[in-house]
Structures are given as structure tokens and as C-alpha cells.
mmCIF file of C-alpha atoms in Angstrom:
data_model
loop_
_atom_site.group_PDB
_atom_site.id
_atom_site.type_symbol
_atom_site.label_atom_id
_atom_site.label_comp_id
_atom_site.label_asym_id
_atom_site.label_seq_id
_atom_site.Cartn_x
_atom_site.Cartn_y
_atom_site.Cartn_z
ATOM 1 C CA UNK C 1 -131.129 64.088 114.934
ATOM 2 C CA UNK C 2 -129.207 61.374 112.926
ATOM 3 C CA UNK C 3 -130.320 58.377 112.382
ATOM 4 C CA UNK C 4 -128.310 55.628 114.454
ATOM 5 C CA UNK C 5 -125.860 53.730 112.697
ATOM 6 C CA UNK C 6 -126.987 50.166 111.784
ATOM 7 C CA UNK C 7 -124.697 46.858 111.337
ATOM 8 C CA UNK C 8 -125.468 43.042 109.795
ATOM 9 C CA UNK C 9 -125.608 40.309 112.163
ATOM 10 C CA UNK C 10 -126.018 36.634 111.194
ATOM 11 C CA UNK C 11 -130.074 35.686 111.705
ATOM 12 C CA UNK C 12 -130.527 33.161 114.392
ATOM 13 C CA UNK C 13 -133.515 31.879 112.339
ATOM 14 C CA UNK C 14 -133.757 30.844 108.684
ATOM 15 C CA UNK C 15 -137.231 32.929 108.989
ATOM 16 C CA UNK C 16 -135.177 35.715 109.050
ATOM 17 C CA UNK C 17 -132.608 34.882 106.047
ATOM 18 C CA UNK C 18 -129.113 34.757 106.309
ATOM 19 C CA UNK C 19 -128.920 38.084 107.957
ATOM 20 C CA UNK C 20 -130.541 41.048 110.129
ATOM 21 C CA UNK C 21 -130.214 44.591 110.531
ATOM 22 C CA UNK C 22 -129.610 46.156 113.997
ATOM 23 C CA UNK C 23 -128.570 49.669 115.582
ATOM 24 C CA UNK C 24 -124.617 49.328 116.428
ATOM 25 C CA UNK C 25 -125.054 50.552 119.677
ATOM 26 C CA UNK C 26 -127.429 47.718 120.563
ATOM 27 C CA UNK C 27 -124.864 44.807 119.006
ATOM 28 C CA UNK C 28 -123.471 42.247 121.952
ATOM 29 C CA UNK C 29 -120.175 39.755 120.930
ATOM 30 C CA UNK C 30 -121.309 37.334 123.299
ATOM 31 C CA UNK C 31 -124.789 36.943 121.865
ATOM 32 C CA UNK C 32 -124.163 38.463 117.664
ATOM 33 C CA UNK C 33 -122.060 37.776 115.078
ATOM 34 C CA UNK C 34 -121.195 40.207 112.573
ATOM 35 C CA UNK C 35 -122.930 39.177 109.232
ATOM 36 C CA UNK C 36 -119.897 39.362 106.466
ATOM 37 C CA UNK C 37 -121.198 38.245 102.607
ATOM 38 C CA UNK C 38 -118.043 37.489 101.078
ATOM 39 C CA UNK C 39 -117.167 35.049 104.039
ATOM 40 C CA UNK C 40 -120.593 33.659 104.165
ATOM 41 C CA UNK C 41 -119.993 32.932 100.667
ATOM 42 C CA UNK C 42 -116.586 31.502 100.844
ATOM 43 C CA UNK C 43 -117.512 29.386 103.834
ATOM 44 C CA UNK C 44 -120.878 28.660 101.940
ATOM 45 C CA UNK C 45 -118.676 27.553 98.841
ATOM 46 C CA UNK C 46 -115.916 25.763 100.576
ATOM 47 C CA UNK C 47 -119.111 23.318 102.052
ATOM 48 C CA UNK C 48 -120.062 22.362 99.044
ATOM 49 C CA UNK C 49 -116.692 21.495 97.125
ATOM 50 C CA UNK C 50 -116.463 19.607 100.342
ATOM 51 C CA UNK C 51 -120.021 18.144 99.728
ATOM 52 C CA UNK C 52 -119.608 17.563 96.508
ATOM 53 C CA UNK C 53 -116.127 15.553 97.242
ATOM 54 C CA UNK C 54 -118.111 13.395 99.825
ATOM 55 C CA UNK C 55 -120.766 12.199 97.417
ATOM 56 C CA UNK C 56 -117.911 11.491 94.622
ATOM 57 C CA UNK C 57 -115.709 9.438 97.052
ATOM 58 C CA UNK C 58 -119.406 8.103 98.092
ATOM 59 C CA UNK C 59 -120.722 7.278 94.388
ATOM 60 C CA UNK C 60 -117.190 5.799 93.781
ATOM 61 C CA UNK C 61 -117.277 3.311 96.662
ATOM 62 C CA UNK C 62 -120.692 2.091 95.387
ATOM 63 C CA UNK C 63 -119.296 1.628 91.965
ATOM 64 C CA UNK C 64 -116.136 -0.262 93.365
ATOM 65 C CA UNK C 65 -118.586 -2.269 95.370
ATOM 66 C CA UNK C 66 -120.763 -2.830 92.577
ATOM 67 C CA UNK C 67 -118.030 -3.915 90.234
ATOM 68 C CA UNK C 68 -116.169 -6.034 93.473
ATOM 69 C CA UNK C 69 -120.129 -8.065 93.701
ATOM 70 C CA UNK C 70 -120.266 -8.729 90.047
ATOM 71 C CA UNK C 71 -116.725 -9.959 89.612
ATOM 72 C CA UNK C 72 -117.874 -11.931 93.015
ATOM 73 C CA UNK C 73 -120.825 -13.337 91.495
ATOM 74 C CA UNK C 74 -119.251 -14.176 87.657
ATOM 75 C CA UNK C 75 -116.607 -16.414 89.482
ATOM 76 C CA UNK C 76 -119.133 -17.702 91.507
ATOM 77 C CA UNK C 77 -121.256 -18.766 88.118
ATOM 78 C CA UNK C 78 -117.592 -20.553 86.550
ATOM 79 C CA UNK C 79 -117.168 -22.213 89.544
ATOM 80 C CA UNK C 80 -120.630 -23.582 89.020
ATOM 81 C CA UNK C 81 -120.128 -24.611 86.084
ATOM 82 C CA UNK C 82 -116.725 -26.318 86.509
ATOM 83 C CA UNK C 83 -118.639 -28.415 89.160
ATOM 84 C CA UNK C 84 -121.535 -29.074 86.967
#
């Protein structure tokens, strides 16, 4: 007899890795979802440009802070020294 036909499905535990093989006949839409590389890899590579955009704006905001709190404290040092 032929073997039955098989399909991916996305794991449903890392233990497993990002996908599992199963017999077609035994796959459920309401419990499975068809494993498909090329998406997983686009959706896998559209998180990190995202990820990496996030920490940019992220280390940009500390730099802007950084630069707004020296700026802050070099008036803050004139002033003194006006007064002194």
C-alpha cells in the first residue's frame, strides 16, 4: 500500500522546532496551521526590520535625552557662575 501523504504544520512547542510532520488525512483547521517557509521567513524578517526600527528610534531618544541633560546641566553650571 502507499504510504499516506504527509503535510507541515507549525509546532505548538519550540521543543519541536518551527515545524512538524503529520499524515494529511489527520490535519484539523481549527486546531493546525499549515507550516509555509517562505512566509515564516518573510513574517520572521518583517519582525525584525520592525525590531530593529524600535531599538533605533529607542537608542535615538536616549541620545536626544542625553544631549537635552547635558545642555540642561552646562546652562545650569553658567548660571552658577554668573551668580558666583
Amino acid at each position: 500500500s502507499a504510504a499516506p501523504k504527509t503535510m507541515k504544520i507549525k509546532s505548538s512547542h519550540p521543543s519541536q522546532g518551527d515545524h512538524i510532520v503529520i499524515n494529511e488525512a489527520d490535519f484539523d483547521p481549527a486546531v493546525h496551521e499549515v507550516f509555509d517557509a517562505a512566509t515564516d521567513a518573510a513574517e520572521a524578517a518583517a519582525w525584525q526590520e520592525a525590531k530593529d526600527k524600535a531599538d533605533a528610534a529607542a537608542a535615538l531618544a536616549i541620545k536626544e535625552q542625553a544631549e537635552a541633560d547635558a545642555a540642561s546641566a552646562a546652562a545650569e553650571e553658567a548660571a552658577a557662575a554668573v551668580e558666583a
